PDB file of C-alpha atoms and ligand atoms in Angstrom:
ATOM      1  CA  UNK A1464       0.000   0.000   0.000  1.00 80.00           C
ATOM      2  CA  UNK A1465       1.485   3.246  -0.619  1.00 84.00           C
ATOM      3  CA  UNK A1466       1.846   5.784   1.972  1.00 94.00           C
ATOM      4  CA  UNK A1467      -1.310   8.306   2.086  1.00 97.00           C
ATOM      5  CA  UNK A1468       1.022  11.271   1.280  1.00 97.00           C
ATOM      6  CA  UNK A1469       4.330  12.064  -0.353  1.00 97.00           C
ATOM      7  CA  UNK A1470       5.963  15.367  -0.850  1.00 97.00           C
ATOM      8  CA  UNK A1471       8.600  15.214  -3.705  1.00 97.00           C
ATOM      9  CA  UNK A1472      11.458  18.045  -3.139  1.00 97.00           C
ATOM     10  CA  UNK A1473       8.146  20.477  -3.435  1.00 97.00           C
ATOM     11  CA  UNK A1474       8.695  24.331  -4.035  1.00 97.00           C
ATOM     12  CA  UNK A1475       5.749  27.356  -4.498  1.00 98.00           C
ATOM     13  CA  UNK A1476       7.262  30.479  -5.450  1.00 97.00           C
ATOM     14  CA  UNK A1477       4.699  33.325  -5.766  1.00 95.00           C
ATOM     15  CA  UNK A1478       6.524  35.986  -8.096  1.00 93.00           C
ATOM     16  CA  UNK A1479       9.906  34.385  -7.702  1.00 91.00           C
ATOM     17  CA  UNK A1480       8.946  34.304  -3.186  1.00 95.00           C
ATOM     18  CA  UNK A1481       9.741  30.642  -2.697  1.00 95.00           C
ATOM     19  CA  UNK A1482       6.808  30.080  -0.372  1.00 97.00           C
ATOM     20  CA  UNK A1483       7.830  26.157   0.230  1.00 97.00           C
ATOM     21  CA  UNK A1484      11.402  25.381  -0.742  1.00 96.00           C
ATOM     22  CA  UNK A1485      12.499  21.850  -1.936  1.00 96.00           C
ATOM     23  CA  UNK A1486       9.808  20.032   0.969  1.00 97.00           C
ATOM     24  CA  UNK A1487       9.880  16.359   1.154  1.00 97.00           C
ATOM     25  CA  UNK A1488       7.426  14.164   3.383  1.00 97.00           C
ATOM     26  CA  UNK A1489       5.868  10.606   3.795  1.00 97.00           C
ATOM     27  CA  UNK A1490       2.886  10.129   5.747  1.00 97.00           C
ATOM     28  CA  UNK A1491       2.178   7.024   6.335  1.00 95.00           C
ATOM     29  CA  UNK A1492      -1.768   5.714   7.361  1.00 95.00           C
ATOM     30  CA  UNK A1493      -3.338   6.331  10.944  1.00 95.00           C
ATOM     31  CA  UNK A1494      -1.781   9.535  12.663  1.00 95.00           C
ATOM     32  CA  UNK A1495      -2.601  12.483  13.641  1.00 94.00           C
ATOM     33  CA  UNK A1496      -0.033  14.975  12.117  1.00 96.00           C
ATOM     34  CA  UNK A1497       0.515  19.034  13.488  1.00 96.00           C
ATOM     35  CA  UNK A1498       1.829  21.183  11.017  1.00 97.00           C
ATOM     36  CA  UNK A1499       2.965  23.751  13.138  1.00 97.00           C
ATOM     37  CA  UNK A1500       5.131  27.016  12.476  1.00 96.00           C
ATOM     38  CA  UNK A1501       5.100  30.851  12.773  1.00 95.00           C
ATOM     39  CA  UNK A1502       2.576  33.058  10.006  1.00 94.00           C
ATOM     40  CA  UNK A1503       3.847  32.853   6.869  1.00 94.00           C
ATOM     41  CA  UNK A1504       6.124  29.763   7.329  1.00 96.00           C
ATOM     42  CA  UNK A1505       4.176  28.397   3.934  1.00 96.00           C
ATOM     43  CA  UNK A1506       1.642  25.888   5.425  1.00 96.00           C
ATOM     44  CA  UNK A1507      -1.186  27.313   4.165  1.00 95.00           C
ATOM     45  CA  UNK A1508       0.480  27.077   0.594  1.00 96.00           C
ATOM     46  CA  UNK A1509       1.431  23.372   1.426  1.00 97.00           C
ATOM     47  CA  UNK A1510      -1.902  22.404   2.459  1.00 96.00           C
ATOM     48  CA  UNK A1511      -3.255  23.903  -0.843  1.00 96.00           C
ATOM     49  CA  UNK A1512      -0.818  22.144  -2.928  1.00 96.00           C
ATOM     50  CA  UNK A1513      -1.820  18.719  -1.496  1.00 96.00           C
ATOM     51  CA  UNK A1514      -5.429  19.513  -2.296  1.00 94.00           C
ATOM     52  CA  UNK A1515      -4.756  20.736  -5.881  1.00 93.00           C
ATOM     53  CA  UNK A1516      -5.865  24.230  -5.446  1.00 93.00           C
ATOM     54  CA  UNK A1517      -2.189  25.617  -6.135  1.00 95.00           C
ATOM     55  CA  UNK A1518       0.665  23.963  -8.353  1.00 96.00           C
ATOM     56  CA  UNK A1519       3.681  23.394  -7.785  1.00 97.00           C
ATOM     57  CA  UNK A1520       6.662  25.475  -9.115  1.00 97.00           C
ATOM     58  CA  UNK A1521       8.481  22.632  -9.503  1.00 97.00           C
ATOM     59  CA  UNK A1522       8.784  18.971  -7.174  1.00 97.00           C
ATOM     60  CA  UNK A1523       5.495  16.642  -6.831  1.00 96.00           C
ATOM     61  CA  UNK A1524       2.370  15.365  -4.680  1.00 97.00           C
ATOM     62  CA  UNK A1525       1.315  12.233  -4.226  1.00 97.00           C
ATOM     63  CA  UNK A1526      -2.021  11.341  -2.372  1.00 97.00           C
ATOM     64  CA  UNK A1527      -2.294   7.297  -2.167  1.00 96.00           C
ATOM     65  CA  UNK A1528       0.375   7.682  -5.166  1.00 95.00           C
ATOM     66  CA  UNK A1529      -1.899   9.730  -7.287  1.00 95.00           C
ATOM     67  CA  UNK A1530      -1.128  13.270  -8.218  1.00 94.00           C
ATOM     68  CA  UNK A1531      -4.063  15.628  -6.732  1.00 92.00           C
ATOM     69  CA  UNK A1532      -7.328  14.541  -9.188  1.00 90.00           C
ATOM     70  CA  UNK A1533     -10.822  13.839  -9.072  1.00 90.00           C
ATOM     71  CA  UNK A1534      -9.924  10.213  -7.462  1.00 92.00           C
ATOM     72  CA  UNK A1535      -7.942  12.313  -4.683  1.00 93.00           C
ATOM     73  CA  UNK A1536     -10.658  14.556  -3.766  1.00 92.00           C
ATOM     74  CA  UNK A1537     -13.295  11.168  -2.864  1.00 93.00           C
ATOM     75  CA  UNK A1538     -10.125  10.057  -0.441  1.00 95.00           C
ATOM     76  CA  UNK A1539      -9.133  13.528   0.833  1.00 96.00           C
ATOM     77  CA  UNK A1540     -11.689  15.670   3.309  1.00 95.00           C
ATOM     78  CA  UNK A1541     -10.388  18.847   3.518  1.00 94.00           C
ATOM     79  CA  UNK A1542     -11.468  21.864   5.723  1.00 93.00           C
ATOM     80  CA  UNK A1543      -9.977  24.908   4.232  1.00 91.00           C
ATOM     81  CA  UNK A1544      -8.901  28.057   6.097  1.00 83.00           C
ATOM     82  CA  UNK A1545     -12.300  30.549   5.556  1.00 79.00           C
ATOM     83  CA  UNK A1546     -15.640  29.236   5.348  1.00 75.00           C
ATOM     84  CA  UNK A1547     -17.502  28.209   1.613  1.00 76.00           C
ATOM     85  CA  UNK A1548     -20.561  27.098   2.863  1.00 83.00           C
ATOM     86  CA  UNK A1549     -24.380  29.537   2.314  1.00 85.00           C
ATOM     87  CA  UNK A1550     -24.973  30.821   5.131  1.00 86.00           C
ATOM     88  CA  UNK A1551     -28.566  31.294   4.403  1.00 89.00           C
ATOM     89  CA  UNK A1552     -28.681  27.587   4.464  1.00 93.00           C
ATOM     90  CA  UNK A1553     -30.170  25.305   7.310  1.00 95.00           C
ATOM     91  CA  UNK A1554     -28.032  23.077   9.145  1.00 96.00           C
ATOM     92  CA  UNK A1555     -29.691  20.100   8.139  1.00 96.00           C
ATOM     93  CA  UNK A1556     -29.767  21.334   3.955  1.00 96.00           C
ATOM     94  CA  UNK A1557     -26.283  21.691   4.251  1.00 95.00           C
ATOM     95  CA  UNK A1558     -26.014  17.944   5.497  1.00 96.00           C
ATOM     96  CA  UNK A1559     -28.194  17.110   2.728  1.00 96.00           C
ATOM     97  CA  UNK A1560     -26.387  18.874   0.032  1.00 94.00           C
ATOM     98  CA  UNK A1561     -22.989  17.059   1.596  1.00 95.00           C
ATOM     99  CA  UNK A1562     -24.985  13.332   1.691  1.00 96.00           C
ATOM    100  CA  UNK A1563     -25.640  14.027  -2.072  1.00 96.00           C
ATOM    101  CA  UNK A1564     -22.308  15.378  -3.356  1.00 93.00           C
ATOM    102  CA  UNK A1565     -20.194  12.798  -1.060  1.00 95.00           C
ATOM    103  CA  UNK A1566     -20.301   9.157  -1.534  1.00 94.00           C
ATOM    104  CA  UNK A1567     -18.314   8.719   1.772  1.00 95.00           C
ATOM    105  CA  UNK A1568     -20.498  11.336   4.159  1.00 96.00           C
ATOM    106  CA  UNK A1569     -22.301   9.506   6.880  1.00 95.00           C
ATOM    107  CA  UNK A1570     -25.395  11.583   7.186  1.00 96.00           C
ATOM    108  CA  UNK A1571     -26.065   9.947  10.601  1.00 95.00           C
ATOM    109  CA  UNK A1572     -22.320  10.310  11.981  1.00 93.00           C
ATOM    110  CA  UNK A1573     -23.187  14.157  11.316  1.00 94.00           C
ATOM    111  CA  UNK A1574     -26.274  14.169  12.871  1.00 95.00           C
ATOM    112  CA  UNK A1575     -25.052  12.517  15.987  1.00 92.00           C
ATOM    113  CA  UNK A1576     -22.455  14.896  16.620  1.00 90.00           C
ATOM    114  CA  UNK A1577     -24.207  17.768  16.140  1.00 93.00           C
ATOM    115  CA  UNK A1578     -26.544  16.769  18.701  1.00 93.00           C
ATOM    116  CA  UNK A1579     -23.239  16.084  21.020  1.00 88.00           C
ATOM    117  CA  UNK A1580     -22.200  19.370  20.368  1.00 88.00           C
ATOM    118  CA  UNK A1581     -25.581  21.001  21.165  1.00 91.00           C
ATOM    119  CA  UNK A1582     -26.292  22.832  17.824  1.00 93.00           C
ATOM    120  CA  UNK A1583     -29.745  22.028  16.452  1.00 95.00           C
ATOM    121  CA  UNK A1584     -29.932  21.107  12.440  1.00 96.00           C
ATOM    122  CA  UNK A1585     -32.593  23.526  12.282  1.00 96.00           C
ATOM    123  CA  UNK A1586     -31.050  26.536  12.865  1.00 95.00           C
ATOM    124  CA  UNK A1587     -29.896  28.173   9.776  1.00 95.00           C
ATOM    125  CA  UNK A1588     -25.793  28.555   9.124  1.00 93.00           C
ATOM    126  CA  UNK A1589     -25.816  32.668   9.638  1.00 92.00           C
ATOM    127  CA  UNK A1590     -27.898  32.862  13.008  1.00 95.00           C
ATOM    128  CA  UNK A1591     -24.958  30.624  15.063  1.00 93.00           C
ATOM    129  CA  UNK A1592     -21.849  32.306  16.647  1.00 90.00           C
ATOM    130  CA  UNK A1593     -18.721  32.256  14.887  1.00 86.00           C
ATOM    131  CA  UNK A1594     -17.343  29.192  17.277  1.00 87.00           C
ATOM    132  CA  UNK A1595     -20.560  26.737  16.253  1.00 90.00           C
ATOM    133  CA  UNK A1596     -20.217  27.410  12.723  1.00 91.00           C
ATOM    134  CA  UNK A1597     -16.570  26.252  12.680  1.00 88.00           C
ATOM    135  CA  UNK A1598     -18.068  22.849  14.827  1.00 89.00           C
ATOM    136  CA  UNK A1599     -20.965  22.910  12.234  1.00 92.00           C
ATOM    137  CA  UNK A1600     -17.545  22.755   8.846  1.00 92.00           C
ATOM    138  CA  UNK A1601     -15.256  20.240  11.154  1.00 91.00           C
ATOM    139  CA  UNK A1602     -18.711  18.499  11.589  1.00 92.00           C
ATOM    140  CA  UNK A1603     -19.079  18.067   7.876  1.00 94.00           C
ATOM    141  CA  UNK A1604     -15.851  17.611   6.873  1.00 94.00           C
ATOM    142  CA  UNK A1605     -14.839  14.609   9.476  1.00 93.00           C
ATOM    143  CA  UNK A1606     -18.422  13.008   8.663  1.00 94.00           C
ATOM    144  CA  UNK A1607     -16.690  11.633   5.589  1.00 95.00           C
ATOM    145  CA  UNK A1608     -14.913   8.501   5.269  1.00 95.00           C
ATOM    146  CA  UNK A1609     -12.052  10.031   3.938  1.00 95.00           C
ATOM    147  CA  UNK A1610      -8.477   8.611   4.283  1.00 96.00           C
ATOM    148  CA  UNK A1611      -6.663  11.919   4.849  1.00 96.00           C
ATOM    149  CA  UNK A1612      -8.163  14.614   6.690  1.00 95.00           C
ATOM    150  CA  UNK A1613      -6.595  18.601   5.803  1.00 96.00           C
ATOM    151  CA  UNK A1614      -7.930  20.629   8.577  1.00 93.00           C
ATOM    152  CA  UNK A1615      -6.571  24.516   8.144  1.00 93.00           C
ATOM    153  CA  UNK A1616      -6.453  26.124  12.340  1.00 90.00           C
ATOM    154  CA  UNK A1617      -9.597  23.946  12.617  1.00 87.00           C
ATOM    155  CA  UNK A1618     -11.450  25.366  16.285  1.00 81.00           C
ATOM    156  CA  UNK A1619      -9.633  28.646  16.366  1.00 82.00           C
ATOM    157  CA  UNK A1620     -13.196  30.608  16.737  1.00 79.00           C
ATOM    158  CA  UNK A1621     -14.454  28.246  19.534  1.00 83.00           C
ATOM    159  CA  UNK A1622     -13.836  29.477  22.785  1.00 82.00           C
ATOM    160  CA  UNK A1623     -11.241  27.973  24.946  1.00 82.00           C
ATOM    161  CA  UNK A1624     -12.778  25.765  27.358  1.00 76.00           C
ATOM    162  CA  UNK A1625     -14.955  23.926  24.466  1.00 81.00           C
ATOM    163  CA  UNK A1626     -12.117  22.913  22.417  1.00 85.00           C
ATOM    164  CA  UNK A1627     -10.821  19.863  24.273  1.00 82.00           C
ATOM    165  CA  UNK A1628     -14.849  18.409  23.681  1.00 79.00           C
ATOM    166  CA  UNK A1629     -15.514  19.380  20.464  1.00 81.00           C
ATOM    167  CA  UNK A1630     -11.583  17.666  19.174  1.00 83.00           C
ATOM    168  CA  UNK A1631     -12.499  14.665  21.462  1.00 82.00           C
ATOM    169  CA  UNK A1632     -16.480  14.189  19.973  1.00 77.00           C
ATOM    170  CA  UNK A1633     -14.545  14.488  16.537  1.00 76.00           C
ATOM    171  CA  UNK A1634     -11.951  12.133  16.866  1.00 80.00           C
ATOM    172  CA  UNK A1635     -14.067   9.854  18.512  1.00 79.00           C
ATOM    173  CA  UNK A1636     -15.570   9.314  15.233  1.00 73.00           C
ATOM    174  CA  UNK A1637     -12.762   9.067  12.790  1.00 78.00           C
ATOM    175  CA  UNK A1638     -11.423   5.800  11.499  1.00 85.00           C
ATOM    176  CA  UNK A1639      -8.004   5.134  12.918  1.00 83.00           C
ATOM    177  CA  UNK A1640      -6.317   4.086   9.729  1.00 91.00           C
ATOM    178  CA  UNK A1641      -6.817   7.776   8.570  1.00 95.00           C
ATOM    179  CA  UNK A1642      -4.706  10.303   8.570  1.00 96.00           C
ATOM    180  CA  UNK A1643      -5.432  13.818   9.743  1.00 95.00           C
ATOM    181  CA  UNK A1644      -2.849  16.942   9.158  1.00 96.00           C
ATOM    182  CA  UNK A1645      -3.820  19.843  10.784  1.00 95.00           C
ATOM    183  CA  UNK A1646      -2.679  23.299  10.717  1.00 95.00           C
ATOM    184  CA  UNK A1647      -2.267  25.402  13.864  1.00 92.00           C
ATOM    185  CA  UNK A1648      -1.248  28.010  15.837  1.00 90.00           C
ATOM    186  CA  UNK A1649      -2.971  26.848  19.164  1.00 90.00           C
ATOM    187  CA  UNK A1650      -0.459  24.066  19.922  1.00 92.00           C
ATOM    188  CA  UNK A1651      -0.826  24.036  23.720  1.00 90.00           C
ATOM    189  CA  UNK A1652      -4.723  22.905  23.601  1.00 88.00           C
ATOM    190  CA  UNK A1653      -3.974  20.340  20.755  1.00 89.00           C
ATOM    191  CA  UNK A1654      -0.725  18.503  21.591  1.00 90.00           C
ATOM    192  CA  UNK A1655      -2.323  16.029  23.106  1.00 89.00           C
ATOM    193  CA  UNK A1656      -4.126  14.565  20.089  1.00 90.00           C
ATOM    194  CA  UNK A1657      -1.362  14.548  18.011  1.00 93.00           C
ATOM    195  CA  UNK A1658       0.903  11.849  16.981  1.00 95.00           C
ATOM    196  CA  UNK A1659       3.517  13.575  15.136  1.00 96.00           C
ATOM    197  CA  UNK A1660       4.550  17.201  14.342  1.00 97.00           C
ATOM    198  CA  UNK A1661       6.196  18.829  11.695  1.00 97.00           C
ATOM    199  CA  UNK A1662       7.445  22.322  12.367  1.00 97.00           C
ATOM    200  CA  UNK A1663       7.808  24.839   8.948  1.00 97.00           C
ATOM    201  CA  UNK A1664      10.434  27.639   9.095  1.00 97.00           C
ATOM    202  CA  UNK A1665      10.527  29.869   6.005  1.00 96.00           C
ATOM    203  CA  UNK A1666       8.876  27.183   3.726  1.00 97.00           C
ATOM    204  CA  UNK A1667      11.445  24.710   4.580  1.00 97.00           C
ATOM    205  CA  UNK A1668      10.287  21.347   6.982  1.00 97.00           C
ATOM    206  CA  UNK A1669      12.938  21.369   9.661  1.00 96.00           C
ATOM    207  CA  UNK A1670      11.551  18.964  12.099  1.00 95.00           C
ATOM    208  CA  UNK A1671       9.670  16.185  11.926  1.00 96.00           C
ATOM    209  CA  UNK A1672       9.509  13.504  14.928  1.00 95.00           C
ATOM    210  CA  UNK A1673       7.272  11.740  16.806  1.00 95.00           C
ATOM    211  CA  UNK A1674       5.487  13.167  19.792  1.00 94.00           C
ATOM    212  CA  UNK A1675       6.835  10.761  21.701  1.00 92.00           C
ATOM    213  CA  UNK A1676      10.242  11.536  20.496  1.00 91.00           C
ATOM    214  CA  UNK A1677       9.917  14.952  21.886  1.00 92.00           C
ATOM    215  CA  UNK A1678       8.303  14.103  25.271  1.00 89.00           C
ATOM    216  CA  UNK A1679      10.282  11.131  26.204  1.00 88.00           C
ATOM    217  CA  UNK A1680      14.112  12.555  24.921  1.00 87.00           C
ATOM    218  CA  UNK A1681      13.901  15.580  24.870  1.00 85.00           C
ATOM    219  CA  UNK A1682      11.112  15.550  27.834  1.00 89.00           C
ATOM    220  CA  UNK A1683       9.452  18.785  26.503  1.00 90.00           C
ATOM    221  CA  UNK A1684       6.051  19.800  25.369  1.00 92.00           C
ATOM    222  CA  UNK A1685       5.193  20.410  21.918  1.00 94.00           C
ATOM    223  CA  UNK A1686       4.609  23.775  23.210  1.00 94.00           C
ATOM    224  CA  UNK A1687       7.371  24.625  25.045  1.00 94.00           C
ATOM    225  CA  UNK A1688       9.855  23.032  21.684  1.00 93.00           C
ATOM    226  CA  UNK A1689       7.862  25.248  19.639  1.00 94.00           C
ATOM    227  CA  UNK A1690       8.406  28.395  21.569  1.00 94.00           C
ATOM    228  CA  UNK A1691      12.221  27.382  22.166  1.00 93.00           C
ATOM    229  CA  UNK A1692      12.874  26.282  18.108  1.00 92.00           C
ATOM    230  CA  UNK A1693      10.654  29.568  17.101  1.00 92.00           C
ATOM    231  CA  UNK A1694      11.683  32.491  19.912  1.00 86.00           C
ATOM    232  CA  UNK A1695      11.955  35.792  18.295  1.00 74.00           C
TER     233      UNK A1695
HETATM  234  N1  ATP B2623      -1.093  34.466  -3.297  1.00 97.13           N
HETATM  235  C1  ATP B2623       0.070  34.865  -2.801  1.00 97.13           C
HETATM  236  N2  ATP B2623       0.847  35.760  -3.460  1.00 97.13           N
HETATM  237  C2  ATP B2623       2.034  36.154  -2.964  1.00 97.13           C
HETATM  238  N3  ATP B2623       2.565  35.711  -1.800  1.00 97.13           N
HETATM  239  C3  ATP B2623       1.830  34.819  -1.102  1.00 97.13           C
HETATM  240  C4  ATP B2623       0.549  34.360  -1.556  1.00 97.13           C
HETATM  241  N4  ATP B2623       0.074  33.479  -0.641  1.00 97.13           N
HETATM  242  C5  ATP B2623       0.993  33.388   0.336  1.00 97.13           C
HETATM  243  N5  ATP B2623       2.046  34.199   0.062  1.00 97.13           N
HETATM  244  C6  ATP B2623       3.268  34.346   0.886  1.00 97.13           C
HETATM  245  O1  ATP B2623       3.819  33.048   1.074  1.00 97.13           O
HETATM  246  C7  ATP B2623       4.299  32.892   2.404  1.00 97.13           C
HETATM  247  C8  ATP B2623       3.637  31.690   3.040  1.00 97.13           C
HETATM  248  O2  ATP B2623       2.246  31.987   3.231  1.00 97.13           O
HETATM  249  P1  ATP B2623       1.228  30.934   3.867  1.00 97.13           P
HETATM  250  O3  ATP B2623      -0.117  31.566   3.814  1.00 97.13           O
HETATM  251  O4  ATP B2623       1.416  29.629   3.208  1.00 97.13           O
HETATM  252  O5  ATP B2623       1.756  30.866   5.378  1.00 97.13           O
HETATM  253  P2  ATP B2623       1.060  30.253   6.683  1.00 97.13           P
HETATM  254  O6  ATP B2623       2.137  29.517   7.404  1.00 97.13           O
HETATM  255  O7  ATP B2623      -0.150  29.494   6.301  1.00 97.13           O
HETATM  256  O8  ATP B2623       0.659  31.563   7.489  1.00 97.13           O
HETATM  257  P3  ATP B2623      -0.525  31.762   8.598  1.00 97.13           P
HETATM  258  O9  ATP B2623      -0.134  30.936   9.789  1.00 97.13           O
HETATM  259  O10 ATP B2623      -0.453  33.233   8.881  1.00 97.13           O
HETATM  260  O11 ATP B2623      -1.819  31.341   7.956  1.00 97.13           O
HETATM  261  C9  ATP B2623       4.036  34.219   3.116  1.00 97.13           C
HETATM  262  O12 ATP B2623       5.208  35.000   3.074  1.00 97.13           O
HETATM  263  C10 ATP B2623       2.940  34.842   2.293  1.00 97.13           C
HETATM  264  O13 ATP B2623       3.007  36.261   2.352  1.00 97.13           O
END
């Protein structure tokens, strides 16, 4: 089986600005991956890349070796950094509309959660808070059965103390051979989710380990590696 995602010696240069210099990765199946590093470290652009919304300068992407396609897309779930959904719309016509264009959404996974998370399918997208319409887009986009996950500063809206429920309802859910990278700045409140971390400086990767790695050798929080690795 191939790995879910390989980077090939990738580089985005926006008007000659190498956004991601010469970035290699494998992913392999079932982990939780941070993608963590300072604004305008390039993840953004990376995450983009994977899901075929930017190409590449130069280097490649492979998604369950396939370059970024239609196949891709039905294997990839990806919750982008701004919103795309109507906000006019109900909660439960935007499950609808998802159940119709997805062959992998579970309409009932969806439905359950929102139910955990106390937001009623009724309500209509623009009348909720800022905080339960990002639960409402993770909501949507983890009720697929995707095989990699791309979640851009998922929960950055939702307000402190709800964050730890809302990432454990969701990843109570997921399939564990999946993958999910996620972008973020709040590293502190996820760490303990995640299985592996990959810290961008400048558009280049210059860490990757294991979580365990980092707590057990170097017997340090993600956190407090982050702030070390990134002080200004
Ligand atoms: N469309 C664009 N045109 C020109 N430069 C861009 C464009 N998009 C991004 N950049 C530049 O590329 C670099 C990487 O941006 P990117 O958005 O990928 O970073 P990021 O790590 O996601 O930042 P943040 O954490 O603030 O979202 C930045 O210097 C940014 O200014």
């Amino acid at each position: 089986m191939d790995p879910i995602l390989q980077c090939q010696s990738l580089t985005k240069e926006y008007n000659h600005f190498p956004a991601l210099s010469d970035f290699s990765l494998t992913l392999e199946r079932g982990q939780i991956v941070g993608l963590l590093g300072p604004s305008g470290s390039g993840k953004s652009t990376l995450i983009k890349l994977i899901n075929g919304l930017l190409t590449p300068t130069s280097g490649k992407v492979l998604i369950d070796g396939m370059a970024p396609c239609t196949r891709t897309k039905e294997i990839v779930s990806y919750l982008p950094e701004r919103t795309y959904l109507n906000d006019w719309m109900k909660v439960r016509e935007i499950i609808a509309y998802f159940d119709d264009f997805y062959a992998n959404f579970v309409k009932e996974r969806a439905l359950e959660m929102l139910e955990r998370l106390g937001i009623s399918p009724d309500a209509r997208l623009r009348t909720l808070s800022k905080g339960s319409r990002e639960k409402v887009q993770l909501i949507l986009v983890m009720s697929r059965d995707a095989d990699l996950y791309i979640l851009d500063e998922p929960i950055g809206g939702v307000d402190p103390a709800a964050r730890q429920y809302i990432l454990s309802t969701i990843l109570s859910n997921y399939n564990e051979n999946a993958t999910i990278l996620l972008s973020t700045h709040l590293i502190a409140e996820i760490e303990n989710i995640l299985d592996r971390v990959l810290f961008l400086q400048n558009g280049q990767l210059i860490l990757n380990h294991s979580v365990d790695e980092i707590r057990f050798q170097q017997k340090k929080s993600i956190d407090t590696l982050f702030r070390e690795v990134f002080q200004c």
